[in-house]
């Protein structure tokens, strides 16, 4: 696989501010003259968006954890083949709201699925594809849930307990500590203006190294 664009992902627990930060990163890439694809997981393709509805909606409340895991990777396979790889191969950058770190955090940390099973699917589906930069918006779950609670009706994940989101957060932080060259941990508990400053610095530094 030959790629010349960079692959950037945004991660964090519920209400961390990914949607807000996505707009800022998009603006920074535009200003730097980088053509880019803005996308999200689960979703990003017609089939992926249909799977997203099944995963987040309430029609299948009792979905088995393995089913949830496999649907996440089914959506991802479609996303990689139809959108992500073609964009990178054309030299475009890809800015994605969540990717496989979310699977480790939610299905691994949150649901308790064994890491080795996630690794097996990751290696099969991604064939070595990994983000070049991951911005992890970190904050206590209490703060994220309070922010998110101001919005519309909760989806299937948003109904989970504080303990669940605490495990998700811990898993994210462990992954960030294990791969410091890829991750930038942003203190998302700070006021928006300070969060944006941290993100600007991280993305500007990355743009300088990528060229
Ligand atoms: N999921 C999974 O389980 N496994 C996987 O492999 C993948 C996903 C890929 C959908 O994700 C669900 O899929 C997700 C995990 C699961 N479920 N959960 N939870 P999603 O990314 O589409 O949904 P989300 O996490 O619920 O994102 P969100 O709710 O859109 O949150 P956000 O984008 O991070 O937050 P926001 O909308 O930008 O901000 C929330 C509010 O806080 C909003 O009113 C902002 O104005 C406000 N805000 C933002 N920043 C600040 C600061 N700094 N101060 C004060 N207020 C702020």
mmCIF file of C-alpha atoms and ligand atoms in Angstrom:
data_model
loop_
_atom_site.group_PDB
_atom_site.id
_atom_site.type_symbol
_atom_site.label_atom_id
_atom_site.label_comp_id
_atom_site.label_asym_id
_atom_site.label_seq_id
_atom_site.Cartn_x
_atom_site.Cartn_y
_atom_site.Cartn_z
ATOM 1 C CA UNK A 1 0.000 0.000 0.000
ATOM 2 C CA UNK A 2 1.501 3.381 -1.049
ATOM 3 C CA UNK A 3 0.077 6.431 0.671
ATOM 4 C CA UNK A 4 1.172 10.055 0.583
ATOM 5 C CA UNK A 5 -1.612 11.705 2.598
ATOM 6 C CA UNK A 6 -1.723 11.487 6.375
ATOM 7 C CA UNK A 7 -4.404 9.689 8.365
ATOM 8 C CA UNK A 8 -5.568 11.587 11.469
ATOM 9 C CA UNK A 9 -8.080 10.243 13.978
ATOM 10 C CA UNK A 10 -9.972 11.867 16.853
ATOM 11 C CA UNK A 11 -10.827 9.814 19.914
ATOM 12 C CA UNK A 12 -12.349 10.292 23.326
ATOM 13 C CA UNK A 13 -15.240 9.318 25.520
ATOM 14 C CA UNK A 14 -18.760 10.548 25.140
ATOM 15 C CA UNK A 15 -19.051 14.355 25.100
ATOM 16 C CA UNK A 16 -15.278 14.891 24.931
ATOM 17 C CA UNK A 17 -15.684 17.524 22.211
ATOM 18 C CA UNK A 18 -14.664 15.578 19.083
ATOM 19 C CA UNK A 19 -17.295 17.220 16.893
ATOM 20 C CA UNK A 20 -16.185 20.643 18.067
ATOM 21 C CA UNK A 21 -12.487 19.874 17.538
ATOM 22 C CA UNK A 22 -13.154 18.299 14.122
ATOM 23 C CA UNK A 23 -14.173 21.722 12.805
ATOM 24 C CA UNK A 24 -10.916 23.270 14.048
ATOM 25 C CA UNK A 25 -8.693 20.546 12.570
ATOM 26 C CA UNK A 26 -10.566 20.838 9.256
ATOM 27 C CA UNK A 27 -9.848 24.567 9.225
ATOM 28 C CA UNK A 28 -6.143 23.998 9.980
ATOM 29 C CA UNK A 29 -5.838 21.498 7.122
ATOM 30 C CA UNK A 30 -7.624 23.888 4.752
ATOM 31 C CA UNK A 31 -5.273 26.711 5.732
ATOM 32 C CA UNK A 32 -2.298 24.406 5.139
ATOM 33 C CA UNK A 33 -3.649 23.631 1.636
ATOM 34 C CA UNK A 34 -4.109 19.913 2.300
ATOM 35 C CA UNK A 35 -6.975 18.278 0.414
ATOM 36 C CA UNK A 36 -8.727 16.008 2.881
ATOM 37 C CA UNK A 37 -11.609 13.638 3.457
ATOM 38 C CA UNK A 38 -13.641 14.196 6.624
ATOM 39 C CA UNK A 39 -15.382 11.064 7.805
ATOM 40 C CA UNK A 40 -16.471 9.070 10.856
ATOM 41 C CA UNK A 41 -16.843 5.605 12.376
ATOM 42 C CA UNK A 42 -18.939 3.652 12.594
ATOM 43 C CA UNK A 43 -20.132 4.983 9.240
ATOM 44 C CA UNK A 44 -18.530 6.899 6.400
ATOM 45 C CA UNK A 45 -20.132 4.818 3.612
ATOM 46 C CA UNK A 46 -23.788 3.997 2.840
ATOM 47 C CA UNK A 47 -23.372 0.478 4.253
ATOM 48 C CA UNK A 48 -21.359 1.783 7.211
ATOM 49 C CA UNK A 49 -24.038 4.344 8.032
ATOM 50 C CA UNK A 50 -26.702 1.595 7.899
ATOM 51 C CA UNK A 51 -24.591 -0.472 10.315
ATOM 52 C CA UNK A 52 -24.197 2.612 12.514
ATOM 53 C CA UNK A 53 -27.978 2.821 12.835
ATOM 54 C CA UNK A 54 -28.110 -0.823 13.937
ATOM 55 C CA UNK A 55 -25.252 -0.316 16.406
ATOM 56 C CA UNK A 56 -26.404 2.936 18.000
ATOM 57 C CA UNK A 57 -30.181 2.551 17.761
ATOM 58 C CA UNK A 58 -32.406 0.794 20.257
ATOM 59 C CA UNK A 59 -33.900 -1.908 18.012
ATOM 60 C CA UNK A 60 -31.274 -4.434 19.113
ATOM 61 C CA UNK A 61 -30.715 -3.563 22.772
ATOM 62 C CA UNK A 62 -29.551 -7.032 23.735
ATOM 63 C CA UNK A 63 -27.012 -7.392 20.916
ATOM 64 C CA UNK A 64 -24.247 -9.833 21.889
ATOM 65 C CA UNK A 65 -20.850 -8.230 22.522
ATOM 66 C CA UNK A 66 -19.256 -10.322 19.755
ATOM 67 C CA UNK A 67 -21.934 -9.188 17.288
ATOM 68 C CA UNK A 68 -21.217 -5.570 18.190
ATOM 69 C CA UNK A 69 -17.487 -6.124 17.668
ATOM 70 C CA UNK A 70 -17.966 -7.821 14.301
ATOM 71 C CA UNK A 71 -20.352 -5.121 13.060
ATOM 72 C CA UNK A 72 -17.823 -2.431 14.002
ATOM 73 C CA UNK A 73 -15.197 -4.202 11.904
ATOM 74 C CA UNK A 74 -17.645 -4.881 9.051
ATOM 75 C CA UNK A 75 -18.347 -1.143 8.857
ATOM 76 C CA UNK A 76 -14.601 -0.489 9.075
ATOM 77 C CA UNK A 77 -13.716 -2.902 6.262
ATOM 78 C CA UNK A 78 -16.190 -1.138 3.976
ATOM 79 C CA UNK A 79 -14.880 2.258 5.071
ATOM 80 C CA UNK A 80 -11.239 1.346 4.472
ATOM 81 C CA UNK A 81 -11.829 -0.189 1.031
ATOM 82 C CA UNK A 82 -14.335 2.347 -0.311
ATOM 83 C CA UNK A 83 -13.171 5.594 1.246
ATOM 84 C CA UNK A 84 -10.017 5.695 3.366
ATOM 85 C CA UNK A 85 -7.504 3.866 1.175
ATOM 86 C CA UNK A 86 -8.690 5.444 -2.106
ATOM 87 C CA UNK A 87 -8.379 8.911 -0.523
ATOM 88 C CA UNK A 88 -4.899 8.245 0.896
ATOM 89 C CA UNK A 89 -3.733 6.733 -2.385
ATOM 90 C CA UNK A 90 -4.825 9.904 -4.200
ATOM 91 C CA UNK A 91 -2.627 11.880 -1.833
ATOM 92 C CA UNK A 92 -5.528 13.240 0.213
ATOM 93 C CA UNK A 93 -5.431 13.454 3.985
ATOM 94 C CA UNK A 94 -8.083 11.633 5.981
ATOM 95 C CA UNK A 95 -9.619 13.092 9.136
ATOM 96 C CA UNK A 96 -11.717 10.484 10.904
ATOM 97 C CA UNK A 97 -13.959 10.827 13.966
ATOM 98 C CA UNK A 98 -13.053 7.560 15.772
ATOM 99 C CA UNK A 99 -11.273 4.464 14.436
ATOM 100 C CA UNK A 100 -9.908 1.223 15.900
ATOM 101 C CA UNK A 101 -8.714 2.774 19.168
ATOM 102 C CA UNK A 102 -12.438 3.197 19.904
ATOM 103 C CA UNK A 103 -12.914 -0.550 19.444
ATOM 104 C CA UNK A 104 -10.147 -1.339 21.934
ATOM 105 C CA UNK A 105 -11.575 1.230 24.355
ATOM 106 C CA UNK A 106 -15.318 0.446 24.073
ATOM 107 C CA UNK A 107 -15.508 -3.234 23.090
ATOM 108 C CA UNK A 108 -12.246 -4.123 24.890
ATOM 109 C CA UNK A 109 -12.150 -1.829 27.938
ATOM 110 C CA UNK A 110 -15.890 -1.196 28.178
ATOM 111 C CA UNK A 111 -17.411 -4.566 27.258
ATOM 112 C CA UNK A 112 -14.464 -6.692 28.365
ATOM 113 C CA UNK A 113 -13.760 -8.478 25.062
ATOM 114 C CA UNK A 114 -10.298 -10.029 25.012
ATOM 115 C CA UNK A 115 -7.673 -7.825 23.336
ATOM 116 C CA UNK A 116 -6.309 -10.725 21.290
ATOM 117 C CA UNK A 117 -9.630 -11.067 19.454
ATOM 118 C CA UNK A 118 -9.661 -7.363 18.575
ATOM 119 C CA UNK A 119 -6.034 -7.611 17.431
ATOM 120 C CA UNK A 120 -6.905 -10.526 15.144
ATOM 121 C CA UNK A 121 -9.688 -8.560 13.451
ATOM 122 C CA UNK A 122 -7.542 -5.417 13.263
ATOM 123 C CA UNK A 123 -4.769 -7.250 11.512
ATOM 124 C CA UNK A 124 -7.165 -8.989 9.094
ATOM 125 C CA UNK A 125 -9.226 -5.919 8.188
ATOM 126 C CA UNK A 126 -6.556 -3.213 8.230
ATOM 127 C CA UNK A 127 -3.631 -5.058 6.670
ATOM 128 C CA UNK A 128 -1.212 -2.737 8.455
ATOM 129 C CA UNK A 129 -3.158 0.508 7.956
ATOM 130 C CA UNK A 130 -2.805 2.694 11.075
ATOM 131 C CA UNK A 131 -3.445 6.371 11.808
ATOM 132 C CA UNK A 132 -0.363 8.602 11.661
ATOM 133 C CA UNK A 133 -1.700 10.966 14.322
ATOM 134 C CA UNK A 134 -4.391 10.380 16.959
ATOM 135 C CA UNK A 135 -5.745 13.218 19.072
ATOM 136 C CA UNK A 136 -7.160 11.770 22.287
ATOM 137 C CA UNK A 137 -9.527 14.223 23.963
ATOM 138 C CA UNK A 138 -9.273 13.142 27.580
ATOM 139 C CA UNK A 139 -11.590 14.163 30.389
ATOM 140 C CA UNK A 140 -13.376 12.597 33.381
ATOM 141 C CA UNK A 141 -16.518 10.716 32.303
ATOM 142 C CA UNK A 142 -18.632 12.802 34.706
ATOM 143 C CA UNK A 143 -17.729 15.935 32.742
ATOM 144 C CA UNK A 144 -18.231 14.317 29.321
ATOM 145 C CA UNK A 145 -21.606 12.839 30.257
ATOM 146 C CA UNK A 146 -22.778 16.132 31.739
ATOM 147 C CA UNK A 147 -21.854 17.912 28.496
ATOM 148 C CA UNK A 148 -23.452 15.271 26.292
ATOM 149 C CA UNK A 149 -26.550 15.152 28.494
ATOM 150 C CA UNK A 150 -27.499 18.605 27.300
ATOM 151 C CA UNK A 151 -28.290 17.142 23.899
ATOM 152 C CA UNK A 152 -30.872 14.803 22.336
ATOM 153 C CA UNK A 153 -32.047 11.328 23.510
ATOM 154 C CA UNK A 154 -29.179 8.951 24.430
ATOM 155 C CA UNK A 155 -28.080 6.253 21.943
ATOM 156 C CA UNK A 156 -27.305 2.624 22.911
ATOM 157 C CA UNK A 157 -23.784 3.525 24.152
ATOM 158 C CA UNK A 158 -24.731 6.760 25.828
ATOM 159 C CA UNK A 159 -26.998 4.775 28.159
ATOM 160 C CA UNK A 160 -24.001 2.943 29.658
ATOM 161 C CA UNK A 161 -22.886 3.507 33.273
ATOM 162 C CA UNK A 162 -20.187 5.790 34.600
ATOM 163 C CA UNK A 163 -18.062 2.677 35.360
ATOM 164 C CA UNK A 164 -18.263 1.668 31.705
ATOM 165 C CA UNK A 165 -16.979 5.080 30.560
ATOM 166 C CA UNK A 166 -14.283 5.007 33.241
ATOM 167 C CA UNK A 167 -12.976 1.707 31.792
ATOM 168 C CA UNK A 168 -13.159 3.194 28.281
ATOM 169 C CA UNK A 169 -11.146 6.210 29.398
ATOM 170 C CA UNK A 170 -8.515 4.056 31.134
ATOM 171 C CA UNK A 171 -8.114 1.894 28.052
ATOM 172 C CA UNK A 172 -7.610 4.973 25.863
ATOM 173 C CA UNK A 173 -4.978 6.353 28.245
ATOM 174 C CA UNK A 174 -3.134 3.010 28.346
ATOM 175 C CA UNK A 175 -3.043 2.943 24.550
ATOM 176 C CA UNK A 176 -1.785 6.530 24.422
ATOM 177 C CA UNK A 177 0.980 5.723 26.909
ATOM 178 C CA UNK A 178 1.996 2.668 24.874
ATOM 179 C CA UNK A 179 2.232 4.644 21.598
ATOM 180 C CA UNK A 180 3.424 8.147 22.455
ATOM 181 C CA UNK A 181 4.689 8.850 18.930
ATOM 182 C CA UNK A 182 1.191 8.502 17.449
ATOM 183 C CA UNK A 183 -0.997 9.876 20.246
ATOM 184 C CA UNK A 184 -1.354 13.442 21.481
ATOM 185 C CA UNK A 185 -3.362 13.561 24.684
ATOM 186 C CA UNK A 186 -5.431 16.756 24.919
ATOM 187 C CA UNK A 187 -6.813 17.878 28.285
ATOM 188 C CA UNK A 188 -10.419 18.231 27.138
ATOM 189 C CA UNK A 189 -11.684 19.190 30.595
ATOM 190 C CA UNK A 190 -10.336 22.709 30.032
ATOM 191 C CA UNK A 191 -12.446 25.566 28.598
ATOM 192 C CA UNK A 192 -12.929 25.320 24.841
ATOM 193 C CA UNK A 193 -10.471 28.099 24.013
ATOM 194 C CA UNK A 194 -7.683 26.213 25.847
ATOM 195 C CA UNK A 195 -8.622 22.888 24.251
ATOM 196 C CA UNK A 196 -8.424 24.533 20.837
ATOM 197 C CA UNK A 197 -4.991 25.948 21.664
ATOM 198 C CA UNK A 198 -3.682 22.464 22.587
ATOM 199 C CA UNK A 199 -5.142 20.976 19.412
ATOM 200 C CA UNK A 200 -3.723 23.759 17.207
ATOM 201 C CA UNK A 201 -0.257 23.200 18.638
ATOM 202 C CA UNK A 202 -0.427 19.434 18.116
ATOM 203 C CA UNK A 203 -1.692 19.671 14.528
ATOM 204 C CA UNK A 204 0.714 22.484 13.570
ATOM 205 C CA UNK A 205 3.661 20.455 14.893
ATOM 206 C CA UNK A 206 2.461 17.404 12.976
ATOM 207 C CA UNK A 207 2.074 19.422 9.747
ATOM 208 C CA UNK A 208 5.677 20.594 10.111
ATOM 209 C CA UNK A 209 7.025 17.073 10.478
ATOM 210 C CA UNK A 210 4.861 15.597 7.699
ATOM 211 C CA UNK A 211 5.835 18.322 5.225
HETATM 212 N N1 LIG B 1 -18.008 3.079 19.016
HETATM 213 C C1 LIG B 1 -17.594 1.860 19.527
HETATM 214 O O1 LIG B 1 -18.131 1.391 20.526
HETATM 215 N N2 LIG B 1 -16.605 1.179 18.886
HETATM 216 C C2 LIG B 1 -16.008 1.640 17.764
HETATM 217 O O2 LIG B 1 -15.117 0.966 17.211
HETATM 218 C C3 LIG B 1 -16.429 2.905 17.258
HETATM 219 C C4 LIG B 1 -17.431 3.597 17.920
HETATM 220 C C5 LIG B 1 -15.786 3.457 16.023
HETATM 221 C C6 LIG B 1 -20.745 6.693 18.368
HETATM 222 O O3 LIG B 1 -19.661 7.549 18.396
HETATM 223 C C7 LIG B 1 -20.566 5.567 19.347
HETATM 224 O O4 LIG B 1 -19.887 4.466 18.733
HETATM 225 C C8 LIG B 1 -19.717 5.948 20.512
HETATM 226 C C9 LIG B 1 -18.695 4.836 20.669
HETATM 227 C C10 LIG B 1 -19.115 3.796 19.698
HETATM 228 N N3 LIG B 1 -20.583 5.995 21.615
HETATM 229 N N4 LIG B 1 -20.414 6.610 22.647
HETATM 230 N N5 LIG B 1 -20.437 7.081 23.630
HETATM 231 P P1 LIG B 1 -19.793 9.101 18.112
HETATM 232 O O5 LIG B 1 -18.401 9.613 18.091
HETATM 233 O O6 LIG B 1 -20.624 9.347 16.939
HETATM 234 O O7 LIG B 1 -20.640 9.628 19.359
HETATM 235 P P2 LIG B 1 -20.190 10.282 20.664
HETATM 236 O O8 LIG B 1 -18.993 9.829 21.349
HETATM 237 O O9 LIG B 1 -21.438 10.137 21.406
HETATM 238 O O10 LIG B 1 -19.753 11.701 20.193
HETATM 239 P P3 LIG B 1 -20.472 12.967 20.564
HETATM 240 O O11 LIG B 1 -21.564 12.706 21.512
HETATM 241 O O12 LIG B 1 -20.827 13.619 19.280
HETATM 242 O O13 LIG B 1 -19.440 13.731 21.427
HETATM 243 P P4 LIG B 1 -18.319 14.678 20.971
HETATM 244 O O14 LIG B 1 -18.367 14.912 19.494
HETATM 245 O O15 LIG B 1 -17.057 14.184 21.522
HETATM 246 O O16 LIG B 1 -18.717 16.026 21.738
HETATM 247 P P5 LIG B 1 -19.269 17.417 21.132
HETATM 248 O O17 LIG B 1 -20.599 17.205 20.490
HETATM 249 O O18 LIG B 1 -18.228 18.130 20.365
HETATM 250 O O19 LIG B 1 -19.429 18.199 22.512
HETATM 251 C C11 LIG B 1 -20.416 17.827 23.443
HETATM 252 C C12 LIG B 1 -20.980 19.122 24.082
HETATM 253 O O20 LIG B 1 -19.984 19.722 24.898
HETATM 254 C C13 LIG B 1 -21.414 20.194 23.077
HETATM 255 O O21 LIG B 1 -22.521 20.858 23.577
HETATM 256 C C14 LIG B 1 -20.200 21.139 23.049
HETATM 257 O O22 LIG B 1 -20.555 22.458 22.720
HETATM 258 C C15 LIG B 1 -19.708 21.059 24.479
HETATM 259 N N6 LIG B 1 -18.243 21.226 24.611
HETATM 260 C C16 LIG B 1 -17.281 20.745 23.788
HETATM 261 N N7 LIG B 1 -16.055 21.084 24.246
HETATM 262 C C17 LIG B 1 -16.255 21.789 25.390
HETATM 263 C C18 LIG B 1 -15.359 22.407 26.335
HETATM 264 N N8 LIG B 1 -14.035 22.346 26.206
HETATM 265 N N9 LIG B 1 -15.922 23.013 27.392
HETATM 266 C C19 LIG B 1 -17.271 23.057 27.568
HETATM 267 N N10 LIG B 1 -18.170 22.525 26.706
HETATM 268 C C20 LIG B 1 -17.660 21.877 25.635
#
